[in-house]
Structure formats: structure tokens, C-alpha cells
Amino acid sequence: MNITYNKDIGTKQKALAINLDPEIYGSFAEIGAGQDVAANFFKAGASSGTIAKTMSAYDMTVSDAIYGALKVKRYVSESRLMAMLGHEYSLLIERLAKQRGDNTTFFAFSDTVSTLNYHKTNEAHGWMGLRFQLEPNGAFNDVVIHVKLLDTDSNLQQQAVGVLGVNLLYACFYYHETPTVFLLSLMDELSKDRIQIDMIRFDGPNFEKVDNRLMSLHLVKYGFSDAALFGPDGENQQPSEALYKKHIVVIRGRFRPIINVHMDMLNTGVKQFKQEPDVDKKNVAVISELTLQSLKERNAAENAEIDEKDFLDRVDILCSLGQTVLISNFHEYYKLVSYLSKITNLKMGVVLGYPNLEYIFGEEHYTDLPGGILESFATLFSRKVKLFIYPTLRNGVIMNCLRFFPPPHLIDLYRYLIANNKIEDIRNYNENNLHVQTDIVLQLIKQGVEGWEQYVPAEVATMIKARCLFGYPCPVDPTTGASIKIDEAAAK
């Protein structure tokens, strides 16, 4: 049953509504943050109509005995959560399906959470998920989220987990037909300075039309998280788990579309980064980053809506090239580096074009910082970070680090960064690429000008022509007026 979204409905009201629904019945397994989710259903009243069992296996040996031993002993992890969901849901079906399966939609709720320790030295975060049916005897669906807990008191963090868990259950049963409403409802009675949701995944027959990459975009768009990550397969990933203890190389762009210049930047930049003496080249994660600002058209108003199809078109191409994609709300590079530095303490590389080097040294971009450009540089360069600069062609001159002249009062600072191996020119680049600009290629694509294919990777050209991406003029069906898409094999 899908109902109208009411943002004013409280946690107790949601729990009571579920308790009074005769079809909804299931179990709770909570580790690490008390049992505040189940407690909300007990406190709401009529909980016997909903709760088959509540449990918590805090001892690691007990947890392993129930859910299986972990290869990597990280108990607050997605793998542990999925083991919990699978075990608890299977027990429900095994024990209760014959007895009440014809008139019950079963669910198993699980969470594994680490709240602040006594000395407040740990990262407070957790995994939470629901496996559930939407019709009796039906197949199950999964919704999984990762949450960062931002309260500075462990009791408040437990309370936030309790509210979020109720919101998740309520959304799964009553807002499943409208994913954007589903997302918004997760923050009911919570605030963005209390929690961040940086990963969500929808699986199952009732979510076949949900694109998890789009859900990643919405997490950042709605301010639920500063960043979201997904892999080449389009599956959402939790950044801290995917990038844990890895060297990271990141390239930022609009990628509309990705052209040979981008690929040359990435390939040469990554190759050069791996040659650094303090880099383990077998442990490098490469990320293509899209910022919210880059997803808006040039000259668009600040509150302009993001074209979701255009976003997915860009992502389809990046993923087809094997790229891991990060969506972020970090307009400034120092904010991106600060975020990634909380995930890994290994050396990172940032690949950027010469114009972005000029941007970084523009003091007007740091007027909101008390320490101005020095404060931003303290964040950008104080960690194990190195910038790799791809040259730009201007008026027949190749502009690179040697030809960059910052304002006079910043020259010594720039020389210091060069001397200390914080900034370096990319070598062995393809000089032919310097004559190509993304916006010009985009115009050629829109106009269907012969020969534009030479400026993009072959597989990208194939996808653009087959799917009529970025305004490419596909043939039009005279009866419907719709574009006629062609087979990708025929487009090669």
C-alpha cells in the first residue's frame, strides 16, 4: 500500500501505524547501538502484532556462531549486515511461513552500528537494512543504507539510530512506489547535523525500475551526504569501505562527453602517480568525480534543476570505460582532499588541467575562509597529496607548471610547493589532444558533423550514436516523432 507523504508524522505514529497493520510481521536484530529501533515499536503500543523476535549478539564469538565468521574482522560492515538479514529472514520463513504466510508480509530488520566510545576516538557509523515482502508469499526486497552519526553523545546517536530505523521500515512499506519520497522521509525528525546517509541500495522485484546511481545523486542533491560512490557495474558503494587503505587518484570533470583528452589525462596521470616511490601501484583506486555544479549547465541559475537523464548518460559512458564514479558537493579541491583524507592515510593524486591550477591560486575563491588561501592550502597540501597538471594550449603556446606565474606575493609559496614535490607537470602526454575542447566536440555531436568520432574513445562514439546521447541527431520515426535508436553493434 502506497500513501501520501506526510513529513509531520512522528516516530511514534509511524511505529504505531506499522504495529496496527495486520499484514506486517517480522524480527529485529540490532548490534552496537542498543535496541532503539525495536524499542520504538514496543513503546508505540500493539507491538505484539508486529514483532516476532528481537535479539542482539554483541559478543563477537556469539555473532560469528550465529551469522558466520568474517574473513576480515570488521563487524560494522555491509557483509555482516547482509549475513544478519539473510539469517533472520530465512528463520522467519522457515518457522512461520506455513502458519501465517498466506496473510503476512514478513520482514527482517538488522543494523550493526558503532557509536562513540568513552574517549570519543572512533568513527561513529553503521549499516542498516530491511529485507521484506510487499505481498504475502511474495519475493523479498532489500533496502540497505550506510549512516554516519554526527552527534557528540552516544545516547543521542542511539536515539538517532532508533528514529532512522523506524523511518526506514515505514518508507519500505508505504513509500516504496516513490523513491524520492522514500529518501526524503528517512530524515523525518532528524537533521543533517545529526546524521549523514552516504549509501543506499534498492534491490528486489519491486525496485526493478529504481536506478541506484540516481539514488546516489539524490543523496548528495538533498544534502544527505557530501559525496556518494558507485562502481563500473553501477552498484552503489560506501566510500569508506571501497577506498579503505588505498591510494586514490581522482580526476574531476563535466565529462559531457568524455573525450580523448580526458582519457589521456587519466592514463598519463595515473601512470605517473604509480611511479612515485611511496606508492604501492597494486593498491591504487582511480576515481572520476562529478560535482553537483558540473551537472548543471553553464550559466544556469544556482537553483537550477539537474537533468537526470543527462547525468545518467554521462555515467553510462564512464562506467562503460570501467570508471568508478564519485558524485560530490565539493566545489573546492581542498574540500575534496579533506574528505578523502578521512578515508585513507595513504598518498593521493589529483589529476587536473592547467586552468584548474590557475583556479586553485585564485584568492577570490577563499573569501569565506578566515585564513583565506593559506587555510585552503593547509588542507590541500598538508597531507600526502600531489597535483599532476595536464597542459593547455593557448595561442599556440603549451601552458604548464613552468609557464605558470601566480600573483607576486604567492610566487614563493608556489616555488615551495614545486620544490617539495607537491605539484608536477604530466609528461608524455599526446600533444594532438591539446587542440581539442570538450564544448567544441559537443557542438559537433549535436550537429552531426562528420568526423567527430575521432575526438572520443571508440566505445564512446558507439554509445552516443546508438543511444542518441548529448543531442546527437538520430533518425526520427515519422509516425511518432520519436528518435530511432540503432543497435550498438551496427553503430560500430
PDB file of N, CA and C in Angstrom, residues 323-382:
ATOM      1  N   GLN A 323      35.117   3.011 -15.231  1.00  0.00           N
ATOM      2  CA  GLN A 323      35.409   4.020 -14.227  1.00  0.00           C
ATOM      3  C   GLN A 323      34.548   3.862 -12.968  1.00  0.00           C
ATOM      4  N   THR A 324      35.153   4.125 -11.818  1.00  0.00           N
ATOM      5  CA  THR A 324      34.423   4.295 -10.563  1.00  0.00           C
ATOM      6  C   THR A 324      34.087   5.775 -10.441  1.00  0.00           C
ATOM      7  N   VAL A 325      32.830   6.080 -10.141  1.00  0.00           N
ATOM      8  CA  VAL A 325      32.339   7.465 -10.198  1.00  0.00           C
ATOM      9  C   VAL A 325      32.007   7.967  -8.797  1.00  0.00           C
ATOM     10  N   LEU A 326      32.501   9.157  -8.491  1.00  0.00           N
ATOM     11  CA  LEU A 326      32.179   9.849  -7.241  1.00  0.00           C
ATOM     12  C   LEU A 326      31.350  11.074  -7.572  1.00  0.00           C
ATOM     13  N   ILE A 327      30.208  11.214  -6.921  1.00  0.00           N
ATOM     14  CA  ILE A 327      29.401  12.431  -7.022  1.00  0.00           C
ATOM     15  C   ILE A 327      29.630  13.207  -5.741  1.00  0.00           C
ATOM     16  N   SER A 328      29.959  14.496  -5.853  1.00  0.00           N
ATOM     17  CA  SER A 328      30.269  15.242  -4.642  1.00  0.00           C
ATOM     18  C   SER A 328      29.669  16.646  -4.674  1.00  0.00           C
ATOM     19  N   ASN A 329      29.668  17.236  -3.498  1.00  0.00           N
ATOM     20  CA  ASN A 329      29.253  18.626  -3.356  1.00  0.00           C
ATOM     21  C   ASN A 329      30.459  19.478  -2.991  1.00  0.00           C
ATOM     22  N   PHE A 330      31.651  19.049  -3.399  1.00  0.00           N
ATOM     23  CA  PHE A 330      32.893  19.754  -3.079  1.00  0.00           C
ATOM     24  C   PHE A 330      33.310  20.611  -4.272  1.00  0.00           C
ATOM     25  N   HIS A 331      32.949  21.865  -4.237  1.00  0.00           N
ATOM     26  CA  HIS A 331      33.337  22.741  -5.351  1.00  0.00           C
ATOM     27  C   HIS A 331      34.833  23.017  -5.323  1.00  0.00           C
ATOM     28  N   GLU A 332      35.399  23.170  -4.118  1.00  0.00           N
ATOM     29  CA  GLU A 332      36.821  23.469  -3.983  1.00  0.00           C
ATOM     30  C   GLU A 332      37.608  22.169  -3.798  1.00  0.00           C
ATOM     31  N   TYR A 333      38.806  22.131  -4.379  1.00  0.00           N
ATOM     32  CA  TYR A 333      39.631  20.929  -4.312  1.00  0.00           C
ATOM     33  C   TYR A 333      40.045  20.591  -2.880  1.00  0.00           C
ATOM     34  N   TYR A 334      40.279  21.604  -2.042  1.00  0.00           N
ATOM     35  CA  TYR A 334      40.733  21.299  -0.684  1.00  0.00           C
ATOM     36  C   TYR A 334      39.652  20.556   0.104  1.00  0.00           C
ATOM     37  N   LYS A 335      38.388  20.804  -0.216  1.00  0.00           N
ATOM     38  CA  LYS A 335      37.303  20.092   0.456  1.00  0.00           C
ATOM     39  C   LYS A 335      37.271  18.630   0.025  1.00  0.00           C
ATOM     40  N   LEU A 336      37.516  18.386  -1.248  1.00  0.00           N
ATOM     41  CA  LEU A 336      37.584  17.014  -1.742  1.00  0.00           C
ATOM     42  C   LEU A 336      38.723  16.258  -1.078  1.00  0.00           C
ATOM     43  N   VAL A 337      39.902  16.881  -1.002  1.00  0.00           N
ATOM     44  CA  VAL A 337      41.061  16.235  -0.381  1.00  0.00           C
ATOM     45  C   VAL A 337      40.808  15.979   1.100  1.00  0.00           C
ATOM     46  N   SER A 338      40.181  16.931   1.779  1.00  0.00           N
ATOM     47  CA  SER A 338      39.868  16.758   3.193  1.00  0.00           C
ATOM     48  C   SER A 338      38.952  15.561   3.403  1.00  0.00           C
ATOM     49  N   TYR A 339      37.964  15.406   2.535  1.00  0.00           N
ATOM     50  CA  TYR A 339      37.025  14.281   2.631  1.00  0.00           C
ATOM     51  C   TYR A 339      37.746  12.949   2.418  1.00  0.00           C
ATOM     52  N   LEU A 340      38.541  12.861   1.360  1.00  0.00           N
ATOM     53  CA  LEU A 340      39.217  11.610   1.050  1.00  0.00           C
ATOM     54  C   LEU A 340      40.284  11.266   2.095  1.00  0.00           C
ATOM     55  N   SER A 341      40.875  12.297   2.709  1.00  0.00           N
ATOM     56  CA  SER A 341      41.910  12.067   3.714  1.00  0.00           C
ATOM     57  C   SER A 341      41.352  11.443   4.980  1.00  0.00           C
ATOM     58  N   LYS A 342      40.045  11.545   5.185  1.00  0.00           N
ATOM     59  CA  LYS A 342      39.421  10.899   6.330  1.00  0.00           C
ATOM     60  C   LYS A 342      39.189   9.415   6.074  1.00  0.00           C
ATOM     61  N   ILE A 343      39.299   9.014   4.807  1.00  0.00           N
ATOM     62  CA  ILE A 343      39.079   7.617   4.432  1.00  0.00           C
ATOM     63  C   ILE A 343      40.390   6.847   4.385  1.00  0.00           C
ATOM     64  N   THR A 344      41.450   7.488   3.850  1.00  0.00           N
ATOM     65  CA  THR A 344      42.740   6.821   3.726  1.00  0.00           C
ATOM     66  C   THR A 344      43.852   7.755   4.176  1.00  0.00           C
ATOM     67  N   ASN A 345      44.894   7.173   4.745  1.00  0.00           N
ATOM     68  CA  ASN A 345      46.066   7.978   5.109  1.00  0.00           C
ATOM     69  C   ASN A 345      47.224   7.736   4.152  1.00  0.00           C
ATOM     70  N   LEU A 346      46.936   7.029   3.046  1.00  0.00           N
ATOM     71  CA  LEU A 346      47.947   6.790   2.029  1.00  0.00           C
ATOM     72  C   LEU A 346      47.994   7.948   1.041  1.00  0.00           C
ATOM     73  N   LYS A 347      49.048   7.998   0.271  1.00  0.00           N
ATOM     74  CA  LYS A 347      49.250   9.098  -0.659  1.00  0.00           C
ATOM     75  C   LYS A 347      48.144   9.148  -1.708  1.00  0.00           C
ATOM     76  N   MET A 348      47.736  10.377  -2.066  1.00  0.00           N
ATOM     77  CA  MET A 348      46.710  10.586  -3.072  1.00  0.00           C
ATOM     78  C   MET A 348      47.242  11.459  -4.201  1.00  0.00           C
ATOM     79  N   GLY A 349      46.653  11.278  -5.369  1.00  0.00           N
ATOM     80  CA  GLY A 349      46.985  12.112  -6.510  1.00  0.00           C
ATOM     81  C   GLY A 349      45.736  12.778  -7.063  1.00  0.00           C
ATOM     82  N   VAL A 350      45.859  14.033  -7.475  1.00  0.00           N
ATOM     83  CA  VAL A 350      44.763  14.762  -8.108  1.00  0.00           C
ATOM     84  C   VAL A 350      45.232  15.174  -9.497  1.00  0.00           C
ATOM     85  N   VAL A 351      44.541  14.685 -10.516  1.00  0.00           N
ATOM     86  CA  VAL A 351      44.889  14.999 -11.904  1.00  0.00           C
ATOM     87  C   VAL A 351      43.988  16.132 -12.374  1.00  0.00           C
ATOM     88  N   LEU A 352      44.586  17.221 -12.823  1.00  0.00           N
ATOM     89  CA  LEU A 352      43.786  18.372 -13.237  1.00  0.00           C
ATOM     90  C   LEU A 352      44.463  19.127 -14.372  1.00  0.00           C
ATOM     91  N   GLY A 353      43.653  19.843 -15.116  1.00  0.00           N
ATOM     92  CA  GLY A 353      44.159  20.631 -16.218  1.00  0.00           C
ATOM     93  C   GLY A 353      44.777  21.936 -15.739  1.00  0.00           C
ATOM     94  N   TYR A 354      45.603  22.526 -16.575  1.00  0.00           N
ATOM     95  CA  TYR A 354      46.280  23.781 -16.247  1.00  0.00           C
ATOM     96  C   TYR A 354      45.314  24.877 -15.784  1.00  0.00           C
ATOM     97  N   PRO A 355      44.135  25.062 -16.417  1.00  0.00           N
ATOM     98  CA  PRO A 355      43.216  26.109 -15.944  1.00  0.00           C
ATOM     99  C   PRO A 355      42.813  25.939 -14.486  1.00  0.00           C
ATOM    100  N   ASN A 356      42.746  24.690 -14.022  1.00  0.00           N
ATOM    101  CA  ASN A 356      42.388  24.472 -12.619  1.00  0.00           C
ATOM    102  C   ASN A 356      43.523  24.822 -11.665  1.00  0.00           C
ATOM    103  N   LEU A 357      44.759  24.745 -12.152  1.00  0.00           N
ATOM    104  CA  LEU A 357      45.883  25.231 -11.348  1.00  0.00           C
ATOM    105  C   LEU A 357      45.737  26.732 -11.129  1.00  0.00           C
ATOM    106  N   GLU A 358      45.366  27.446 -12.185  1.00  0.00           N
ATOM    107  CA  GLU A 358      45.125  28.885 -12.056  1.00  0.00           C
ATOM    108  C   GLU A 358      43.984  29.157 -11.077  1.00  0.00           C
ATOM    109  N   TYR A 359      42.944  28.331 -11.154  1.00  0.00           N
ATOM    110  CA  TYR A 359      41.790  28.499 -10.268  1.00  0.00           C
ATOM    111  C   TYR A 359      42.206  28.315  -8.807  1.00  0.00           C
ATOM    112  N   ILE A 360      43.002  27.283  -8.538  1.00  0.00           N
ATOM    113  CA  ILE A 360      43.412  27.000  -7.164  1.00  0.00           C
ATOM    114  C   ILE A 360      44.170  28.169  -6.551  1.00  0.00           C
ATOM    115  N   PHE A 361      44.934  28.899  -7.363  1.00  0.00           N
ATOM    116  CA  PHE A 361      45.702  30.033  -6.852  1.00  0.00           C
ATOM    117  C   PHE A 361      44.919  31.346  -6.910  1.00  0.00           C
ATOM    118  N   GLY A 362      43.632  31.271  -7.218  1.00  0.00           N
ATOM    119  CA  GLY A 362      42.794  32.472  -7.220  1.00  0.00           C
ATOM    120  C   GLY A 362      42.267  32.764  -5.827  1.00  0.00           C
ATOM    121  N   GLU A 363      42.758  33.806  -5.189  1.00  0.00           N
ATOM    122  CA  GLU A 363      42.391  34.095  -3.797  1.00  0.00           C
ATOM    123  C   GLU A 363      40.921  34.428  -3.627  1.00  0.00           C
ATOM    124  N   GLU A 364      40.274  34.878  -4.705  1.00  0.00           N
ATOM    125  CA  GLU A 364      38.862  35.242  -4.599  1.00  0.00           C
ATOM    126  C   GLU A 364      37.970  34.044  -4.285  1.00  0.00           C
ATOM    127  N   HIS A 365      38.485  32.832  -4.439  1.00  0.00           N
ATOM    128  CA  HIS A 365      37.682  31.637  -4.175  1.00  0.00           C
ATOM    129  C   HIS A 365      37.672  31.229  -2.700  1.00  0.00           C
ATOM    130  N   TYR A 366      38.428  31.948  -1.867  1.00  0.00           N
ATOM    131  CA  TYR A 366      38.564  31.535  -0.466  1.00  0.00           C
ATOM    132  C   TYR A 366      38.167  32.645   0.505  1.00  0.00           C
ATOM    133  N   THR A 367      37.329  33.552   0.056  1.00  0.00           N
ATOM    134  CA  THR A 367      36.926  34.679   0.915  1.00  0.00           C
ATOM    135  C   THR A 367      36.100  34.224   2.116  1.00  0.00           C
ATOM    136  N   ASP A 368      35.521  33.015   2.040  1.00  0.00           N
ATOM    137  CA  ASP A 368      34.714  32.518   3.159  1.00  0.00           C
ATOM    138  C   ASP A 368      35.569  31.876   4.242  1.00  0.00           C
ATOM    139  N   LEU A 369      36.868  31.726   3.987  1.00  0.00           N
ATOM    140  CA  LEU A 369      37.772  31.136   4.970  1.00  0.00           C
ATOM    141  C   LEU A 369      38.504  32.229   5.736  1.00  0.00           C
ATOM    142  N   PRO A 370      38.532  32.153   7.068  1.00  0.00           N
ATOM    143  CA  PRO A 370      39.246  33.183   7.856  1.00  0.00           C
ATOM    144  C   PRO A 370      40.713  33.307   7.442  1.00  0.00           C
ATOM    145  N   GLY A 371      41.326  32.175   7.118  1.00  0.00           N
ATOM    146  CA  GLY A 371      42.729  32.200   6.733  1.00  0.00           C
ATOM    147  C   GLY A 371      42.958  32.314   5.242  1.00  0.00           C
ATOM    148  N   GLY A 372      41.881  32.500   4.464  1.00  0.00           N
ATOM    149  CA  GLY A 372      42.000  32.688   3.038  1.00  0.00           C
ATOM    150  C   GLY A 372      42.695  31.531   2.336  1.00  0.00           C
ATOM    151  N   ILE A 373      43.487  31.858   1.332  1.00  0.00           N
ATOM    152  CA  ILE A 373      44.131  30.840   0.505  1.00  0.00           C
ATOM    153  C   ILE A 373      45.103  29.989   1.322  1.00  0.00           C
ATOM    154  N   LEU A 374      45.742  30.566   2.354  1.00  0.00           N
ATOM    155  CA  LEU A 374      46.672  29.797   3.171  1.00  0.00           C
ATOM    156  C   LEU A 374      45.944  28.700   3.943  1.00  0.00           C
ATOM    157  N   GLU A 375      44.745  28.995   4.401  1.00  0.00           N
ATOM    158  CA  GLU A 375      43.967  27.988   5.117  1.00  0.00           C
ATOM    159  C   GLU A 375      43.581  26.850   4.172  1.00  0.00           C
ATOM    160  N   SER A 376      43.187  27.202   2.949  1.00  0.00           N
ATOM    161  CA  SER A 376      42.812  26.156   1.990  1.00  0.00           C
ATOM    162  C   SER A 376      44.027  25.309   1.613  1.00  0.00           C
ATOM    163  N   PHE A 377      45.189  25.952   1.442  1.00  0.00           N
ATOM    164  CA  PHE A 377      46.387  25.218   1.075  1.00  0.00           C
ATOM    165  C   PHE A 377      46.859  24.327   2.221  1.00  0.00           C
ATOM    166  N   ALA A 378      46.622  24.749   3.453  1.00  0.00           N
ATOM    167  CA  ALA A 378      46.983  23.923   4.612  1.00  0.00           C
ATOM    168  C   ALA A 378      46.238  22.597   4.566  1.00  0.00           C
ATOM    169  N   THR A 379      45.010  22.646   4.067  1.00  0.00           N
ATOM    170  CA  THR A 379      44.222  21.416   3.928  1.00  0.00           C
ATOM    171  C   THR A 379      44.621  20.643   2.683  1.00  0.00           C
ATOM    172  N   LEU A 380      44.784  21.369   1.572  1.00  0.00           N
ATOM    173  CA  LEU A 380      45.057  20.710   0.302  1.00  0.00           C
ATOM    174  C   LEU A 380      46.426  20.046   0.274  1.00  0.00           C
ATOM    175  N   PHE A 381      47.447  20.701   0.849  1.00  0.00           N
ATOM    176  CA  PHE A 381      48.820  20.220   0.691  1.00  0.00           C
ATOM    177  C   PHE A 381      49.449  19.670   1.969  1.00  0.00           C
ATOM    178  N   SER A 382      48.759  19.752   3.093  1.00  0.00           N
ATOM    179  CA  SER A 382      49.386  19.303   4.338  1.00  0.00           C
ATOM    180  C   SER A 382      49.422  17.785   4.432  1.00  0.00           C
TER     181      SER A 382
END
